[in-house]
Amino acid sequence: MTSISITRRLMGLSAAAALALGVAACGNNEDVGPAGTPKEITFSILSAEGQASSGPLWQPLLDDMSKAIGVPVKPYFGSNYTVLVEAMRGNHTQVGWFSAKPEVEAIDRANAEVIARTVNRDGLDSYQSTLIVKKGSGITLDKVLECGKQYNFGIGDAQSTSGTLAPMTFLFNEKGIVPGECFKTVRSANHQANAFGVATGVIDVATSNSVNTIFIRRENPQLADQIEEIWVSPPVPESGIVVREDLDPALKEKIRSFFLTYGQGDGVEAERQRKVLAGLEYSRFAAADDSYLNPIREMIADQKRAEAEAKGDRAGAQKAAAELQRLRSLREVQP
């Protein structure tokens, strides 16, 4: 889910600099109390519009978390997904809110585990990737898929579930389309930057998601009125909360309990917490483990298969296809 206002152009020196600065800003959180309990927890957040905008939405929840677990919790607003994964890998952050694809990265590379998944205000634990164009532009999905290098295209962060992985899996890969060969230009940015680019005519078509649609409609309705969707993906898993596996077990359970009970029940306090959740566009946090991300792993395997086939790497394609089949076999209903 999830996006930032500083445009990321995919790796390069600027991302490396952001990573170095971002991780340094986290601190290493080496100080621990009795029985290995840390004196402070750093909670990572991929900010949609920077700390000034997202801070007031998240701070009440983090304050409540501090009281519930008995350890101060401070936020870290990362500049992109890579920074957040690396920060957790280096134990500069111990808990975080991640969209699904970076969750997988954090599990595989940063010693993380899932403790909860988010449920939106409508009671859904999934969302959808979208393709957006400027309203009245006359650009249709059929025209986009004709390619011909006639449109400027905005894709998401390389680690973005809805900005890159879902549209590649559900739209482009199955039609044998490589964005770099299809469009006039391809630029990588977060959802907000891409939406602004579409609304102002800087780019013709871009990836987005249903959560970003709600955010823009709430924060900038005039901008939202200039955008329309021409494609919607099948549902993809919502974001989740991850913690480092090596966190003190007792503290980890306190954190898990905090999220699973937050905003639940009756009374003035529960109602106040529900208002905090509503500001984040959530209704509650549901129990989950890493298996809820298997649909994402399927998409990753499919992407690897497509990339290997494009390179003529038969062994790589077969390996990815085998992994894809293994993941599909875990479902109760076969596709």
Short mmCIF file of N, CA, C and O in Angstrom, two decimals, residues 91-216:
data_model
loop_
_atom_site.label_atom_id
_atom_site.label_comp_id
_atom_site.label_asym_id
_atom_site.label_seq_id
_atom_site.Cartn_x
_atom_site.Cartn_y
_atom_site.Cartn_z
N ASN A 91 18.64 -3.75 12.27
CA ASN A 91 18.08 -3.59 13.61
C ASN A 91 18.03 -2.12 14.03
O ASN A 91 18.08 -1.79 15.21
N HIS A 92 17.94 -1.22 13.06
CA HIS A 92 17.74 0.19 13.35
C HIS A 92 16.25 0.46 13.62
O HIS A 92 15.90 1.45 14.24
N THR A 93 15.39 -0.41 13.09
CA THR A 93 13.98 -0.41 13.43
C THR A 93 13.60 -1.82 13.85
O THR A 93 14.20 -2.79 13.37
N GLN A 94 12.62 -1.93 14.73
CA GLN A 94 12.25 -3.26 15.25
C GLN A 94 10.83 -3.66 14.88
O GLN A 94 10.49 -4.83 14.88
N VAL A 95 9.99 -2.68 14.57
CA VAL A 95 8.61 -2.92 14.19
C VAL A 95 8.31 -2.01 13.01
O VAL A 95 8.90 -0.95 12.88
N GLY A 96 7.41 -2.44 12.12
CA GLY A 96 7.10 -1.58 10.99
C GLY A 96 5.79 -1.90 10.31
O GLY A 96 5.27 -3.01 10.43
N TRP A 97 5.27 -0.91 9.64
CA TRP A 97 4.09 -1.04 8.79
C TRP A 97 4.59 -1.11 7.35
O TRP A 97 5.20 -0.18 6.85
N PHE A 98 4.35 -2.24 6.69
CA PHE A 98 4.83 -2.48 5.33
C PHE A 98 3.67 -2.87 4.43
O PHE A 98 2.76 -3.58 4.86
N SER A 99 3.73 -2.47 3.18
CA SER A 99 2.82 -3.06 2.20
C SER A 99 3.33 -4.47 1.89
O SER A 99 4.43 -4.85 2.29
N ALA A 100 2.53 -5.25 1.17
CA ALA A 100 2.77 -6.69 1.08
C ALA A 100 4.12 -7.08 0.47
O ALA A 100 4.82 -7.93 1.01
N LYS A 101 4.48 -6.49 -0.66
CA LYS A 101 5.75 -6.88 -1.29
C LYS A 101 6.95 -6.57 -0.40
O LYS A 101 7.81 -7.44 -0.19
N PRO A 102 7.07 -5.37 0.16
CA PRO A 102 8.18 -5.13 1.08
C PRO A 102 8.13 -6.01 2.33
O PRO A 102 9.17 -6.30 2.92
N GLU A 103 6.93 -6.45 2.73
CA GLU A 103 6.84 -7.41 3.83
C GLU A 103 7.61 -8.68 3.49
O GLU A 103 8.34 -9.22 4.32
N VAL A 104 7.40 -9.18 2.28
CA VAL A 104 8.12 -10.37 1.84
C VAL A 104 9.63 -10.12 1.87
O VAL A 104 10.41 -10.96 2.33
N GLU A 105 10.04 -8.95 1.39
CA GLU A 105 11.46 -8.60 1.40
C GLU A 105 11.99 -8.56 2.83
O GLU A 105 13.10 -9.04 3.10
N ALA A 106 11.22 -8.00 3.74
CA ALA A 106 11.65 -7.91 5.13
C ALA A 106 11.77 -9.29 5.76
O ALA A 106 12.69 -9.56 6.53
N ILE A 107 10.84 -10.18 5.42
CA ILE A 107 10.89 -11.55 5.94
C ILE A 107 12.12 -12.28 5.40
O ILE A 107 12.84 -12.95 6.14
N ASP A 108 12.36 -12.15 4.10
CA ASP A 108 13.44 -12.88 3.46
C ASP A 108 14.83 -12.32 3.77
O ASP A 108 15.82 -13.05 3.78
N ARG A 109 14.89 -11.00 4.02
CA ARG A 109 16.20 -10.36 4.12
C ARG A 109 16.46 -9.65 5.44
O ARG A 109 17.60 -9.30 5.72
N ALA A 110 15.41 -9.42 6.23
CA ALA A 110 15.60 -8.56 7.39
C ALA A 110 15.16 -9.19 8.70
O ALA A 110 14.83 -8.48 9.66
N ASN A 111 15.11 -10.51 8.76
CA ASN A 111 14.83 -11.20 10.02
C ASN A 111 13.49 -10.77 10.61
O ASN A 111 13.35 -10.59 11.82
N ALA A 112 12.48 -10.62 9.74
CA ALA A 112 11.18 -10.12 10.19
C ALA A 112 10.12 -11.21 10.14
O ALA A 112 10.26 -12.20 9.43
N GLU A 113 9.05 -11.00 10.91
CA GLU A 113 7.91 -11.89 10.87
C GLU A 113 6.63 -11.07 10.96
O GLU A 113 6.61 -9.98 11.55
N VAL A 114 5.55 -11.59 10.39
CA VAL A 114 4.26 -10.89 10.40
C VAL A 114 3.53 -11.18 11.71
O VAL A 114 3.49 -12.32 12.16
N ILE A 115 2.94 -10.14 12.30
CA ILE A 115 2.12 -10.36 13.50
C ILE A 115 0.67 -9.94 13.27
O ILE A 115 -0.20 -10.34 14.05
N ALA A 116 0.40 -9.15 12.24
CA ALA A 116 -0.96 -8.70 12.00
C ALA A 116 -1.07 -8.15 10.59
O ALA A 116 -0.08 -7.78 9.97
N ARG A 117 -2.30 -8.11 10.08
CA ARG A 117 -2.57 -7.48 8.79
C ARG A 117 -3.66 -6.43 8.99
O ARG A 117 -4.45 -6.51 9.92
N THR A 118 -3.68 -5.46 8.12
CA THR A 118 -4.65 -4.38 8.27
C THR A 118 -5.98 -4.72 7.60
O THR A 118 -6.03 -5.45 6.62
N VAL A 119 -7.04 -4.16 8.15
CA VAL A 119 -8.39 -4.30 7.61
C VAL A 119 -8.93 -2.88 7.41
O VAL A 119 -8.90 -2.07 8.33
N ASN A 120 -9.40 -2.59 6.20
CA ASN A 120 -9.81 -1.22 5.92
C ASN A 120 -11.15 -0.86 6.55
O ASN A 120 -11.79 -1.69 7.21
N ARG A 121 -11.59 0.34 6.33
CA ARG A 121 -12.81 0.84 7.00
C ARG A 121 -14.07 0.12 6.53
O ARG A 121 -15.10 0.14 7.20
N ASP A 122 -13.98 -0.51 5.36
CA ASP A 122 -15.12 -1.28 4.84
C ASP A 122 -15.06 -2.74 5.25
O ASP A 122 -15.87 -3.56 4.79
N GLY A 123 -14.07 -3.10 6.08
CA GLY A 123 -13.95 -4.48 6.53
C GLY A 123 -13.19 -5.39 5.58
O GLY A 123 -13.21 -6.61 5.75
N LEU A 124 -12.50 -4.82 4.60
CA LEU A 124 -11.76 -5.61 3.62
C LEU A 124 -10.28 -5.68 4.01
O LEU A 124 -9.71 -4.71 4.49
N ASP A 125 -9.67 -6.85 3.79
CA ASP A 125 -8.25 -7.00 4.06
C ASP A 125 -7.45 -7.11 2.76
O ASP A 125 -6.37 -7.69 2.72
N SER A 126 -8.00 -6.56 1.69
CA SER A 126 -7.31 -6.53 0.41
C SER A 126 -7.61 -5.20 -0.26
O SER A 126 -8.50 -4.46 0.16
N TYR A 127 -6.86 -4.90 -1.29
CA TYR A 127 -7.09 -3.69 -2.06
C TYR A 127 -6.74 -3.99 -3.52
O TYR A 127 -6.45 -5.14 -3.86
N GLN A 128 -6.76 -2.99 -4.38
CA GLN A 128 -6.54 -3.24 -5.80
C GLN A 128 -5.56 -2.25 -6.41
O GLN A 128 -5.56 -1.07 -6.06
N SER A 129 -4.76 -2.76 -7.31
CA SER A 129 -3.89 -1.91 -8.13
C SER A 129 -4.73 -1.32 -9.26
O SER A 129 -5.71 -1.93 -9.71
N THR A 130 -4.38 -0.12 -9.68
CA THR A 130 -5.13 0.54 -10.75
C THR A 130 -4.18 1.17 -11.77
O THR A 130 -2.99 1.37 -11.50
N LEU A 131 -4.73 1.48 -12.93
CA LEU A 131 -4.06 2.28 -13.95
C LEU A 131 -4.89 3.55 -14.11
O LEU A 131 -6.11 3.47 -14.28
N ILE A 132 -4.23 4.70 -14.02
CA ILE A 132 -4.95 5.97 -14.07
C ILE A 132 -4.50 6.84 -15.24
O ILE A 132 -3.34 6.76 -15.68
N VAL A 133 -5.42 7.65 -15.74
CA VAL A 133 -5.14 8.63 -16.80
C VAL A 133 -5.86 9.93 -16.45
O VAL A 133 -6.71 9.95 -15.56
N LYS A 134 -5.53 10.98 -17.16
CA LYS A 134 -6.21 12.25 -16.95
C LYS A 134 -7.63 12.15 -17.50
O LYS A 134 -7.85 11.67 -18.62
N LYS A 135 -8.60 12.59 -16.71
CA LYS A 135 -9.99 12.52 -17.13
C LYS A 135 -10.19 13.37 -18.39
O LYS A 135 -9.74 14.50 -18.49
N GLY A 136 -10.86 12.77 -19.36
CA GLY A 136 -11.11 13.46 -20.62
C GLY A 136 -9.99 13.35 -21.63
O GLY A 136 -10.09 13.92 -22.73
N SER A 137 -8.93 12.61 -21.29
CA SER A 137 -7.79 12.49 -22.21
C SER A 137 -8.10 11.61 -23.42
O SER A 137 -7.43 11.68 -24.44
N GLY A 138 -9.10 10.74 -23.27
CA GLY A 138 -9.41 9.82 -24.35
C GLY A 138 -8.53 8.59 -24.37
O GLY A 138 -8.67 7.73 -25.25
N ILE A 139 -7.63 8.47 -23.40
CA ILE A 139 -6.75 7.30 -23.33
C ILE A 139 -7.51 6.14 -22.70
O ILE A 139 -8.01 6.24 -21.58
N THR A 140 -7.60 5.04 -23.41
CA THR A 140 -8.28 3.85 -22.93
C THR A 140 -7.26 2.74 -22.69
O THR A 140 -6.11 2.83 -23.12
N LEU A 141 -7.72 1.68 -22.03
CA LEU A 141 -6.82 0.55 -21.79
C LEU A 141 -6.37 -0.07 -23.10
O LEU A 141 -5.19 -0.42 -23.26
N ASP A 142 -7.28 -0.21 -24.04
CA ASP A 142 -6.90 -0.79 -25.34
C ASP A 142 -5.81 0.03 -26.01
O ASP A 142 -4.87 -0.53 -26.60
N LYS A 143 -5.93 1.36 -25.93
CA LYS A 143 -4.90 2.22 -26.54
C LYS A 143 -3.56 2.06 -25.83
O LYS A 143 -2.51 2.06 -26.47
N VAL A 144 -3.60 1.93 -24.51
CA VAL A 144 -2.37 1.73 -23.74
C VAL A 144 -1.68 0.44 -24.16
O VAL A 144 -0.46 0.39 -24.35
N LEU A 145 -2.48 -0.62 -24.30
CA LEU A 145 -1.91 -1.93 -24.62
C LEU A 145 -1.47 -2.06 -26.06
O LEU A 145 -0.81 -3.04 -26.42
N GLU A 146 -1.80 -1.10 -26.88
CA GLU A 146 -1.28 -1.09 -28.26
C GLU A 146 0.19 -0.74 -28.30
O GLU A 146 0.87 -0.99 -29.29
N CYS A 147 0.68 -0.17 -27.21
CA CYS A 147 2.09 0.25 -27.10
C CYS A 147 2.41 1.29 -28.17
O CYS A 147 1.72 2.27 -28.28
N GLY A 148 3.46 1.05 -28.96
CA GLY A 148 3.80 2.02 -30.00
C GLY A 148 4.58 3.22 -29.50
O GLY A 148 4.77 4.19 -30.23
N LYS A 149 5.01 3.17 -28.24
CA LYS A 149 5.81 4.26 -27.67
C LYS A 149 5.15 5.64 -27.83
O LYS A 149 5.81 6.63 -28.13
N GLN A 150 3.85 5.68 -27.60
CA GLN A 150 3.15 6.96 -27.74
C GLN A 150 2.82 7.63 -26.43
O GLN A 150 2.42 8.81 -26.40
N TYR A 151 2.97 6.92 -25.30
CA TYR A 151 2.59 7.50 -24.01
C TYR A 151 3.78 7.52 -23.04
O TYR A 151 4.65 6.63 -23.07
N ASN A 152 3.78 8.53 -22.16
CA ASN A 152 4.73 8.60 -21.05
C ASN A 152 4.09 7.88 -19.86
O ASN A 152 2.97 8.20 -19.47
N PHE A 153 4.81 6.91 -19.31
CA PHE A 153 4.24 6.00 -18.32
C PHE A 153 4.91 6.17 -16.97
O PHE A 153 6.14 6.25 -16.86
N GLY A 154 4.10 6.22 -15.91
CA GLY A 154 4.61 6.28 -14.54
C GLY A 154 4.38 4.98 -13.82
O GLY A 154 3.23 4.60 -13.57
N ILE A 155 5.45 4.28 -13.49
CA ILE A 155 5.35 3.02 -12.75
C ILE A 155 5.75 3.29 -11.31
O ILE A 155 6.26 4.36 -10.98
N GLY A 156 5.51 2.34 -10.41
CA GLY A 156 5.78 2.55 -9.00
C GLY A 156 7.20 2.20 -8.60
O GLY A 156 8.04 1.83 -9.43
N ASP A 157 7.46 2.33 -7.32
CA ASP A 157 8.70 1.86 -6.71
C ASP A 157 8.90 0.40 -7.10
O ASP A 157 7.94 -0.37 -7.20
N ALA A 158 10.14 0.01 -7.32
CA ALA A 158 10.41 -1.38 -7.72
C ALA A 158 9.89 -2.38 -6.71
O ALA A 158 9.56 -3.52 -7.07
N GLN A 159 9.79 -1.99 -5.43
CA GLN A 159 9.31 -2.88 -4.39
C GLN A 159 7.82 -2.72 -4.12
O GLN A 159 7.28 -3.38 -3.23
N SER A 160 7.15 -1.86 -4.86
CA SER A 160 5.74 -1.59 -4.61
C SER A 160 4.85 -2.72 -5.11
O SER A 160 4.96 -3.14 -6.26
N THR A 161 3.97 -3.19 -4.25
CA THR A 161 3.05 -4.26 -4.63
C THR A 161 2.09 -3.78 -5.71
O THR A 161 1.97 -4.40 -6.77
N SER A 162 1.40 -2.69 -5.45
CA SER A 162 0.38 -2.21 -6.39
C SER A 162 0.96 -1.34 -7.49
O SER A 162 0.37 -1.25 -8.58
N GLY A 163 2.10 -0.71 -7.23
CA GLY A 163 2.67 0.18 -8.23
C GLY A 163 3.46 -0.52 -9.31
O GLY A 163 3.62 0.00 -10.42
N THR A 164 3.96 -1.72 -9.01
CA THR A 164 4.79 -2.45 -9.98
C THR A 164 4.41 -3.91 -10.10
O THR A 164 4.10 -4.41 -11.18
N LEU A 165 4.43 -4.63 -8.98
CA LEU A 165 4.26 -6.09 -9.04
C LEU A 165 2.90 -6.52 -9.58
O LEU A 165 2.81 -7.35 -10.48
N ALA A 166 1.82 -5.95 -9.04
CA ALA A 166 0.48 -6.36 -9.48
C ALA A 166 0.21 -6.01 -10.94
O ALA A 166 -0.28 -6.86 -11.69
N PRO A 167 0.50 -4.78 -11.40
CA PRO A 167 0.24 -4.50 -12.82
C PRO A 167 1.10 -5.34 -13.76
O PRO A 167 0.65 -5.70 -14.85
N MET A 168 2.33 -5.64 -13.34
CA MET A 168 3.16 -6.50 -14.19
C MET A 168 2.57 -7.91 -14.25
O MET A 168 2.50 -8.52 -15.33
N THR A 169 2.13 -8.43 -13.10
CA THR A 169 1.61 -9.80 -13.06
C THR A 169 0.26 -9.93 -13.75
O THR A 169 0.06 -10.83 -14.58
N PHE A 170 -0.66 -9.05 -13.43
CA PHE A 170 -2.03 -9.20 -13.89
C PHE A 170 -2.33 -8.54 -15.23
O PHE A 170 -3.36 -8.82 -15.84
N LEU A 171 -1.44 -7.67 -15.70
CA LEU A 171 -1.74 -6.95 -16.94
C LEU A 171 -0.65 -7.12 -17.99
O LEU A 171 -0.90 -7.65 -19.07
N PHE A 172 0.56 -6.68 -17.69
CA PHE A 172 1.59 -6.63 -18.72
C PHE A 172 2.22 -7.99 -19.04
O PHE A 172 2.39 -8.35 -20.21
N ASN A 173 2.58 -8.76 -18.01
CA ASN A 173 3.25 -10.04 -18.27
C ASN A 173 2.41 -10.99 -19.12
O ASN A 173 2.92 -11.63 -20.04
N GLU A 174 1.13 -11.08 -18.79
CA GLU A 174 0.30 -12.04 -19.51
C GLU A 174 0.07 -11.65 -20.96
O GLU A 174 -0.37 -12.46 -21.77
N LYS A 175 0.37 -10.40 -21.28
CA LYS A 175 0.25 -9.94 -22.66
C LYS A 175 1.61 -9.78 -23.33
O LYS A 175 1.71 -9.28 -24.46
N GLY A 176 2.66 -10.20 -22.61
CA GLY A 176 4.01 -10.13 -23.16
C GLY A 176 4.52 -8.72 -23.35
O GLY A 176 5.36 -8.46 -24.21
N ILE A 177 4.03 -7.78 -22.54
CA ILE A 177 4.41 -6.37 -22.68
C ILE A 177 5.51 -6.01 -21.68
O ILE A 177 5.40 -6.26 -20.49
N VAL A 178 6.58 -5.42 -22.21
CA VAL A 178 7.67 -4.89 -21.40
C VAL A 178 7.53 -3.37 -21.42
O VAL A 178 7.64 -2.76 -22.48
N PRO A 179 7.25 -2.73 -20.30
CA PRO A 179 7.00 -1.29 -20.29
C PRO A 179 8.06 -0.47 -21.01
O PRO A 179 7.75 0.48 -21.73
N GLY A 180 9.32 -0.83 -20.80
CA GLY A 180 10.39 -0.07 -21.43
C GLY A 180 10.35 -0.11 -22.94
O GLY A 180 10.86 0.79 -23.62
N GLU A 181 9.74 -1.16 -23.49
CA GLU A 181 9.62 -1.30 -24.94
C GLU A 181 8.28 -0.82 -25.45
O GLU A 181 8.08 -0.66 -26.65
N CYS A 182 7.34 -0.60 -24.55
CA CYS A 182 5.97 -0.26 -24.92
C CYS A 182 5.73 1.25 -24.94
O CYS A 182 5.04 1.76 -25.82
N PHE A 183 6.31 1.96 -23.96
CA PHE A 183 5.99 3.37 -23.79
C PHE A 183 7.11 4.28 -24.27
O PHE A 183 8.27 3.87 -24.40
N LYS A 184 6.75 5.53 -24.50
CA LYS A 184 7.72 6.54 -24.94
C LYS A 184 8.79 6.74 -23.87
O LYS A 184 9.98 6.74 -24.14
N THR A 185 8.33 6.92 -22.64
CA THR A 185 9.23 7.01 -21.49
C THR A 185 8.61 6.26 -20.33
O THR A 185 7.39 6.10 -20.26
N VAL A 186 9.44 5.79 -19.43
CA VAL A 186 8.99 5.14 -18.20
C VAL A 186 9.73 5.78 -17.03
O VAL A 186 10.96 5.80 -17.02
N ARG A 187 8.98 6.30 -16.08
CA ARG A 187 9.62 6.86 -14.90
C ARG A 187 9.05 6.18 -13.66
O ARG A 187 7.88 5.80 -13.63
N SER A 188 9.89 6.01 -12.64
CA SER A 188 9.48 5.37 -11.41
C SER A 188 9.25 6.42 -10.33
O SER A 188 10.10 7.28 -10.11
N ALA A 189 8.09 6.36 -9.69
CA ALA A 189 7.77 7.32 -8.63
C ALA A 189 6.75 6.70 -7.70
O ALA A 189 6.19 5.64 -7.98
N ASN A 190 6.48 7.37 -6.59
CA ASN A 190 5.45 6.90 -5.68
C ASN A 190 4.07 7.24 -6.24
O ASN A 190 3.94 8.00 -7.20
N HIS A 191 3.04 6.70 -5.61
CA HIS A 191 1.68 6.87 -6.13
C HIS A 191 1.25 8.34 -6.17
O HIS A 191 0.61 8.77 -7.13
N GLN A 192 1.59 9.10 -5.14
CA GLN A 192 1.17 10.49 -5.12
C GLN A 192 1.82 11.30 -6.23
O GLN A 192 1.17 12.11 -6.89
N ALA A 193 3.12 11.09 -6.44
CA ALA A 193 3.82 11.81 -7.50
C ALA A 193 3.26 11.42 -8.87
O ALA A 193 3.09 12.27 -9.75
N ASN A 194 2.98 10.14 -9.06
CA ASN A 194 2.42 9.69 -10.33
C ASN A 194 1.02 10.27 -10.57
O ASN A 194 0.69 10.68 -11.68
N ALA A 195 0.21 10.31 -9.52
CA ALA A 195 -1.13 10.87 -9.66
C ALA A 195 -1.06 12.35 -10.02
O ALA A 195 -1.81 12.83 -10.87
N PHE A 196 -0.17 13.07 -9.37
CA PHE A 196 -0.01 14.49 -9.68
C PHE A 196 0.47 14.66 -11.12
O PHE A 196 0.01 15.56 -11.84
N GLY A 197 1.40 13.78 -11.56
CA GLY A 197 1.90 13.85 -12.92
C GLY A 197 0.80 13.61 -13.95
O GLY A 197 0.76 14.26 -15.00
N VAL A 198 -0.09 12.67 -13.66
CA VAL A 198 -1.22 12.40 -14.56
C VAL A 198 -2.18 13.58 -14.59
O VAL A 198 -2.61 14.03 -15.65
N ALA A 199 -2.52 14.09 -13.42
CA ALA A 199 -3.49 15.19 -13.34
C ALA A 199 -2.99 16.44 -14.04
O ALA A 199 -3.79 17.21 -14.60
N THR A 200 -1.68 16.67 -14.02
CA THR A 200 -1.12 17.87 -14.63
C THR A 200 -0.63 17.65 -16.05
O THR A 200 -0.14 18.58 -16.69
N GLY A 201 -0.76 16.40 -16.56
CA GLY A 201 -0.38 16.13 -17.93
C GLY A 201 1.09 15.88 -18.15
O GLY A 201 1.55 15.75 -19.30
N VAL A 202 1.87 15.77 -17.07
CA VAL A 202 3.30 15.49 -17.21
C VAL A 202 3.51 14.06 -17.70
O VAL A 202 4.42 13.79 -18.48
N ILE A 203 2.69 13.15 -17.22
CA ILE A 203 2.70 11.78 -17.72
C ILE A 203 1.29 11.42 -18.17
O ILE A 203 0.31 12.02 -17.71
N ASP A 204 1.19 10.46 -19.08
CA ASP A 204 -0.10 10.13 -19.68
C ASP A 204 -0.86 9.05 -18.93
O ASP A 204 -2.09 9.10 -18.84
N VAL A 205 -0.15 8.07 -18.42
CA VAL A 205 -0.78 6.95 -17.74
C VAL A 205 0.16 6.48 -16.64
O VAL A 205 1.39 6.56 -16.78
N ALA A 206 -0.41 6.01 -15.52
CA ALA A 206 0.43 5.59 -14.40
C ALA A 206 -0.27 4.54 -13.57
O ALA A 206 -1.49 4.38 -13.62
N THR A 207 0.52 3.83 -12.77
CA THR A 207 -0.03 2.88 -11.82
C THR A 207 -0.42 3.61 -10.54
O THR A 207 0.15 4.64 -10.19
N SER A 208 -1.41 3.08 -9.86
CA SER A 208 -1.86 3.64 -8.58
C SER A 208 -2.53 2.51 -7.82
O SER A 208 -2.33 1.33 -8.15
N ASN A 209 -3.33 2.84 -6.81
CA ASN A 209 -4.12 1.80 -6.14
C ASN A 209 -5.35 2.41 -5.50
O ASN A 209 -5.51 3.63 -5.42
N SER A 210 -6.24 1.54 -5.06
CA SER A 210 -7.53 1.99 -4.53
C SER A 210 -7.37 2.76 -3.22
O SER A 210 -8.19 3.64 -2.91
N VAL A 211 -6.33 2.47 -2.45
CA VAL A 211 -6.08 3.21 -1.21
C VAL A 211 -5.65 4.62 -1.54
O VAL A 211 -6.09 5.59 -0.91
N ASN A 212 -4.79 4.77 -2.54
CA ASN A 212 -4.35 6.10 -2.96
C ASN A 212 -5.51 6.93 -3.49
O ASN A 212 -5.56 8.15 -3.29
N THR A 213 -6.46 6.27 -4.15
CA THR A 213 -7.65 6.98 -4.63
C THR A 213 -8.41 7.61 -3.47
O THR A 213 -8.84 8.77 -3.54
N ILE A 214 -8.56 6.86 -2.38
CA ILE A 214 -9.24 7.37 -1.20
C ILE A 214 -8.45 8.53 -0.60
O ILE A 214 -9.01 9.57 -0.22
N PHE A 215 -7.13 8.36 -0.51
CA PHE A 215 -6.28 9.39 0.08
C PHE A 215 -6.38 10.69 -0.71
O PHE A 215 -6.54 11.77 -0.13
N ILE A 216 -6.27 10.61 -2.03
CA ILE A 216 -6.32 11.82 -2.85
C ILE A 216 -7.70 12.46 -2.77
O ILE A 216 -7.81 13.70 -2.68
#
